[in-house]
GROMACS .gro file of C-alpha atoms in nm:
model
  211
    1UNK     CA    1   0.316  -1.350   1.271
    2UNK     CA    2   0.567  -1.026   1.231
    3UNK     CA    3   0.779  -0.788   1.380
    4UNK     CA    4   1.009  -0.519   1.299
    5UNK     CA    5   1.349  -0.528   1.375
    6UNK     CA    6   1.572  -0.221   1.374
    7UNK     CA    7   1.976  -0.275   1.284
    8UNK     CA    8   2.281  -0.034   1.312
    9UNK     CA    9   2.531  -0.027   1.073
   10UNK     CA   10   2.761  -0.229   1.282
   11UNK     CA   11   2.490  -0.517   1.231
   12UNK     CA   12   2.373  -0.487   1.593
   13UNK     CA   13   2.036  -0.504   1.686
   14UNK     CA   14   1.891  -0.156   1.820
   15UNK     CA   15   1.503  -0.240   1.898
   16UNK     CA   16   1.255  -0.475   1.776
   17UNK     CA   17   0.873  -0.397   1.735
   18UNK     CA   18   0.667  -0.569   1.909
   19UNK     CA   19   0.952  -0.615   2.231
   20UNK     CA   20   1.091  -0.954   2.284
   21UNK     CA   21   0.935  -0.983   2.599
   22UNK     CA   22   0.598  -0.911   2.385
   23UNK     CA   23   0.403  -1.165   2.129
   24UNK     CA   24   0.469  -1.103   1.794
   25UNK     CA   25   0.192  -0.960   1.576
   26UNK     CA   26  -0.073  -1.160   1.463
   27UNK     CA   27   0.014  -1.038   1.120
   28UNK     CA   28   0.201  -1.087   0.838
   29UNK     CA   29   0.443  -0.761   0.735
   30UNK     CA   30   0.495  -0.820   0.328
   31UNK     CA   31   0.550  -0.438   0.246
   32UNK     CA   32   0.879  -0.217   0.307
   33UNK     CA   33   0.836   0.042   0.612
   34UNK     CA   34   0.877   0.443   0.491
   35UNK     CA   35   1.036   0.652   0.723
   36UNK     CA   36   0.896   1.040   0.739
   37UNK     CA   37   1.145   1.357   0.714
   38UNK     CA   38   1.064   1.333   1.113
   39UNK     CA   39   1.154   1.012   1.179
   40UNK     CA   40   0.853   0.791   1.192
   41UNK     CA   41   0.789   0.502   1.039
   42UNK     CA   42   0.495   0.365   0.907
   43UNK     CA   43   0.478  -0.010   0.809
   44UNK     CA   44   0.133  -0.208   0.702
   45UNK     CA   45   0.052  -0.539   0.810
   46UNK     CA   46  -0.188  -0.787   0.681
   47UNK     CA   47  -0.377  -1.026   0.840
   48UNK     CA   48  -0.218  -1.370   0.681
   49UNK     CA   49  -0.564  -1.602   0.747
   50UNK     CA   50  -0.711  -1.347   0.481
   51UNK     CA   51  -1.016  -1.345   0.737
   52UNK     CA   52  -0.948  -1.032   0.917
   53UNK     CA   53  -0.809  -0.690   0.835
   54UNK     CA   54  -0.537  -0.520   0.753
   55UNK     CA   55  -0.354  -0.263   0.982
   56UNK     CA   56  -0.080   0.009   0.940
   57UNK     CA   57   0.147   0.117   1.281
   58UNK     CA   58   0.336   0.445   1.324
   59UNK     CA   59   0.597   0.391   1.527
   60UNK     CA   60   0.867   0.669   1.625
   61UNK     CA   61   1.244   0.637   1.562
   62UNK     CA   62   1.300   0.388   1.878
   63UNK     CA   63   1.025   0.142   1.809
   64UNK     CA   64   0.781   0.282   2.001
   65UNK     CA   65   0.436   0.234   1.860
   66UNK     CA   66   0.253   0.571   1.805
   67UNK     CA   67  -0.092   0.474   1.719
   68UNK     CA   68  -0.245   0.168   1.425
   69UNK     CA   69  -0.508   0.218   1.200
   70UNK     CA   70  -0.741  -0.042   1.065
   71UNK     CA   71  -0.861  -0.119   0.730
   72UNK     CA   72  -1.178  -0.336   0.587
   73UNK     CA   73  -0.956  -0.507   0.398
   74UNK     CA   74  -0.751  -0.812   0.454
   75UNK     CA   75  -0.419  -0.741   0.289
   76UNK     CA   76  -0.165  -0.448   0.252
   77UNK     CA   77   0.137  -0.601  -0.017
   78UNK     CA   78   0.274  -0.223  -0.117
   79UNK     CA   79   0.472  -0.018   0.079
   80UNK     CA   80   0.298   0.320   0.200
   81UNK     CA   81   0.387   0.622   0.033
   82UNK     CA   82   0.378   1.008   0.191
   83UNK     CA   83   0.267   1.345   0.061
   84UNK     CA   84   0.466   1.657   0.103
   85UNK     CA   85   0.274   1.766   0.413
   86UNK     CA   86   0.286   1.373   0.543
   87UNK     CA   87  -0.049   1.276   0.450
   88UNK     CA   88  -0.009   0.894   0.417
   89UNK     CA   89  -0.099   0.715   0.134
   90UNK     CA   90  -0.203   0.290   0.134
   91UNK     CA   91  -0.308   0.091  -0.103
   92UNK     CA   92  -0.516  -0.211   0.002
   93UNK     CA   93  -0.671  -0.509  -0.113
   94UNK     CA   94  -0.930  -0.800  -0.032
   95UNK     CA   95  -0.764  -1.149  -0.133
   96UNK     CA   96  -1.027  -1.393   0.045
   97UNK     CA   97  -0.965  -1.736  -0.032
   98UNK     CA   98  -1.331  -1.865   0.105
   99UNK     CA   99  -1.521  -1.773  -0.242
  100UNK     CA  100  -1.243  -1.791  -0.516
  101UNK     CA  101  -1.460  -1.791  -0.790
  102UNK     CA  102  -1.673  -1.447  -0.691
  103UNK     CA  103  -1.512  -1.128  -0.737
  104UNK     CA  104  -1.742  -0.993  -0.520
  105UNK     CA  105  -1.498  -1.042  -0.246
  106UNK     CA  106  -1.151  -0.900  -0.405
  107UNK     CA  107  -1.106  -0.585  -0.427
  108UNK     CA  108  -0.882  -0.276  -0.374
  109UNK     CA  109  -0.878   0.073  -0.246
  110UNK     CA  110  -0.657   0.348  -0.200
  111UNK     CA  111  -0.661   0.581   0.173
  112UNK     CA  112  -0.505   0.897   0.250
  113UNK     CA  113  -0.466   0.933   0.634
  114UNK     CA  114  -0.378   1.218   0.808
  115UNK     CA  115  -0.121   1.159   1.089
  116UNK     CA  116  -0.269   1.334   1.413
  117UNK     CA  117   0.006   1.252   1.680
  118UNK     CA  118  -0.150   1.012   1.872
  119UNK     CA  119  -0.371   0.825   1.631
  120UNK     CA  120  -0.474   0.878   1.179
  121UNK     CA  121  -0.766   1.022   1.064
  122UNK     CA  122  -0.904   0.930   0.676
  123UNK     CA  123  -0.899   1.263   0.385
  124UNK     CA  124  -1.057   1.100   0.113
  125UNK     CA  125  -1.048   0.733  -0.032
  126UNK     CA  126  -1.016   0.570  -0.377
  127UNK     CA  127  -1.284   0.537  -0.525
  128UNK     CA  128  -1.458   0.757  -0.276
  129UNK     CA  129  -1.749   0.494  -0.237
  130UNK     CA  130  -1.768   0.110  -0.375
  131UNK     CA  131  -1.433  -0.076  -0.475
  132UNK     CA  132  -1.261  -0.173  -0.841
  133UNK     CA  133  -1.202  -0.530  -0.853
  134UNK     CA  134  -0.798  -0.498  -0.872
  135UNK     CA  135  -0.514  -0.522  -0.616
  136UNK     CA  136  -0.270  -0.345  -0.549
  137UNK     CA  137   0.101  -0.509  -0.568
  138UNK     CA  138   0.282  -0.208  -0.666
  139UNK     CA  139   0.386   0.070  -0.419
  140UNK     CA  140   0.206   0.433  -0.527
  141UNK     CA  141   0.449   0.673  -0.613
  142UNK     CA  142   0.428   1.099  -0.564
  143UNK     CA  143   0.578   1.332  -0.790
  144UNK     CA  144   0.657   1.629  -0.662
  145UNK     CA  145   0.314   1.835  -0.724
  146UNK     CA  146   0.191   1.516  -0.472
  147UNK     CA  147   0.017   1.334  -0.762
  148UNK     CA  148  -0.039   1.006  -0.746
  149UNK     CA  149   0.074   0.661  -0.972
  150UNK     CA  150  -0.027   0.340  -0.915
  151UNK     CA  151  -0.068   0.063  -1.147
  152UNK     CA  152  -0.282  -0.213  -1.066
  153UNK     CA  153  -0.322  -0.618  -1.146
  154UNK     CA  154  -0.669  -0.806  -1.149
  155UNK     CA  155  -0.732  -1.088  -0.920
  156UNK     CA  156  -0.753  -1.387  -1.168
  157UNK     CA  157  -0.399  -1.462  -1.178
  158UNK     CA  158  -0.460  -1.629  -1.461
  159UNK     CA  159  -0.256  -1.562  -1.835
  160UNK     CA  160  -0.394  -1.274  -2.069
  161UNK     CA  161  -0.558  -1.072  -1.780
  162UNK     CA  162  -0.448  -0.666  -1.784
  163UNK     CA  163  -0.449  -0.400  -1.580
  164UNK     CA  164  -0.470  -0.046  -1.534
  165UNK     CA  165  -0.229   0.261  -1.465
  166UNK     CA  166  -0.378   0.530  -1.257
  167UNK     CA  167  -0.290   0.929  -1.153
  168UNK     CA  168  -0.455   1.057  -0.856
  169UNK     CA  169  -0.464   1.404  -0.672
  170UNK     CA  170  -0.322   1.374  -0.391
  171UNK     CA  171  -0.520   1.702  -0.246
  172UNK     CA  172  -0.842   1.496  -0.271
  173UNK     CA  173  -0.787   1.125  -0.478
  174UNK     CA  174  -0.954   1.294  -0.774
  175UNK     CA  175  -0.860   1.084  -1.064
  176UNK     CA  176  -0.641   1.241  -1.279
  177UNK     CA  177  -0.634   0.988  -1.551
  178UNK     CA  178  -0.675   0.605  -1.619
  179UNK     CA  179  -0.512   0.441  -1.884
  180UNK     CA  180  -0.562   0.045  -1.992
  181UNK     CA  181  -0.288  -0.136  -1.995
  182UNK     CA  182  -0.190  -0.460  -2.248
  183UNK     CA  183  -0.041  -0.626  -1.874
  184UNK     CA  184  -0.077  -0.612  -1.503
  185UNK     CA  185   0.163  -0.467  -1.271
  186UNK     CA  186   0.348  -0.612  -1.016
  187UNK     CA  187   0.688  -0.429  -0.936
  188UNK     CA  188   0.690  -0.041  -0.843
  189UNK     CA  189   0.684   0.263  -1.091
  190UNK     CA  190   0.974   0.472  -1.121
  191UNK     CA  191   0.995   0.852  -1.233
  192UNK     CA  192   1.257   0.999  -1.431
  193UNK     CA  193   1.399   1.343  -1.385
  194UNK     CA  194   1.256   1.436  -1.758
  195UNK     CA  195   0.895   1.367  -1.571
  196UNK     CA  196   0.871   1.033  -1.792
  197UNK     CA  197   0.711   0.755  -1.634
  198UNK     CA  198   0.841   0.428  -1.615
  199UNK     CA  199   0.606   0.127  -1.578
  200UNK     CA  200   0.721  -0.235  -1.578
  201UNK     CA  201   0.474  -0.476  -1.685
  202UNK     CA  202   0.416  -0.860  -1.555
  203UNK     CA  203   0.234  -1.063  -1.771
  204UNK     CA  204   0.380  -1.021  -2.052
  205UNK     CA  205   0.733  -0.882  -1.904
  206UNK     CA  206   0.808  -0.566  -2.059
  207UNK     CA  207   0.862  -0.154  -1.997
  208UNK     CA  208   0.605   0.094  -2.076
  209UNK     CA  209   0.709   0.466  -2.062
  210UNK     CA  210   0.469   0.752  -2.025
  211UNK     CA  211   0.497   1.117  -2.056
   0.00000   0.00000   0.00000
């Protein structure tokens, strides 16, 4: 179970999410919140039994929820990332623990959601139909034309596996390009002011750069 706790500078406590007086969520929250120019935060949950879905909440600046969107899929480990006209952007994945040995049931995908006020609507998904057999550990990451990075990391867990490093369009999660990698990824991307990009591989450890 979760919630989200809000904390002034002075270390005091200014709201928590659900309210004490409330249950706390029946989800686990393993992904940082983002906070929009206008103050509202969007933080994804995942359902910790791995037999449910996963969920994202918009709250507004004093804890308030706004509205929570569901997903298919069971578990949300990157932190969402937003588009210059606050189109959201989450990358899911399916991690059931029922059928470990079928791949069938693990699998990723990427959303764009619209933020309507009082509840999200989907633009477009990644891949638009079906699912790739990777999850997604590492938080996408916009450039300023609002395309999309994300690298991925295969289910297996297992030595000698690799992944894959993807650019998306953020208009309408075209792919841009996908390029094999010789490791998975794990920890976020990072963009330099040059444009290069900066991917840190798991698996074996190591730093990739890309122009």
């Amino acid at each position: 179970t979760g919630r989200v706790f809000a904390v002034g500078t002075g270390g005091t406590r200014q709201w928590v999410f659900p309210a004490d007086v409330d249950p706390p969520l029946d989800y686990s929250i393993w992904a940082s919140p983002v906070v929009s120019p206008s103050g509202y935060i969007y933080i994804g949950a995942s359902d910790f039994t791995y037999l449910g879905g996963a969920r994202i909440y918009s709250l507004t600046a004093g804890g308030v929820e706004r509205w929570h969107y569901d997903f298919p899929e069971n578990t949300i480990a990157a932190t969402p990332a937003l588009l210059s006209d606050g189109t959201i952007i989450v990358a899911t994945q399916n991690r059931s623990t029922i059928l470990p040995s079928d791949p069938g049931d693990k699998y990723g995908r990427v959303y764009a959601l619209s933020d309507e006020g009082n509840h999200a609507d989907e633009k477009w998904t990644y891949p638009s139909s079906g699912n790739v057999t990777w999850g997604f550990f590492s938080s996408p990451l916009v450039d300023a034309s609002d395309n999309i990075y994300l690298g991925t990391k295969p289910f297996s867990f297992e030595g000698g596996e690799t992944g894959d490093l993807l650019g998306l369009r953020g208009s309408d999660g075209s792919l841009i390009f996908s390029e094999a990698l010789d490791g998975v990824v794990h920890g976020n991307l990072a963009l330099g002011p040059d444009g290069t990009l900066y991917v840190p591989l798991h698996k074996p450890p190591r730093l990739l750069m890309y122009r």
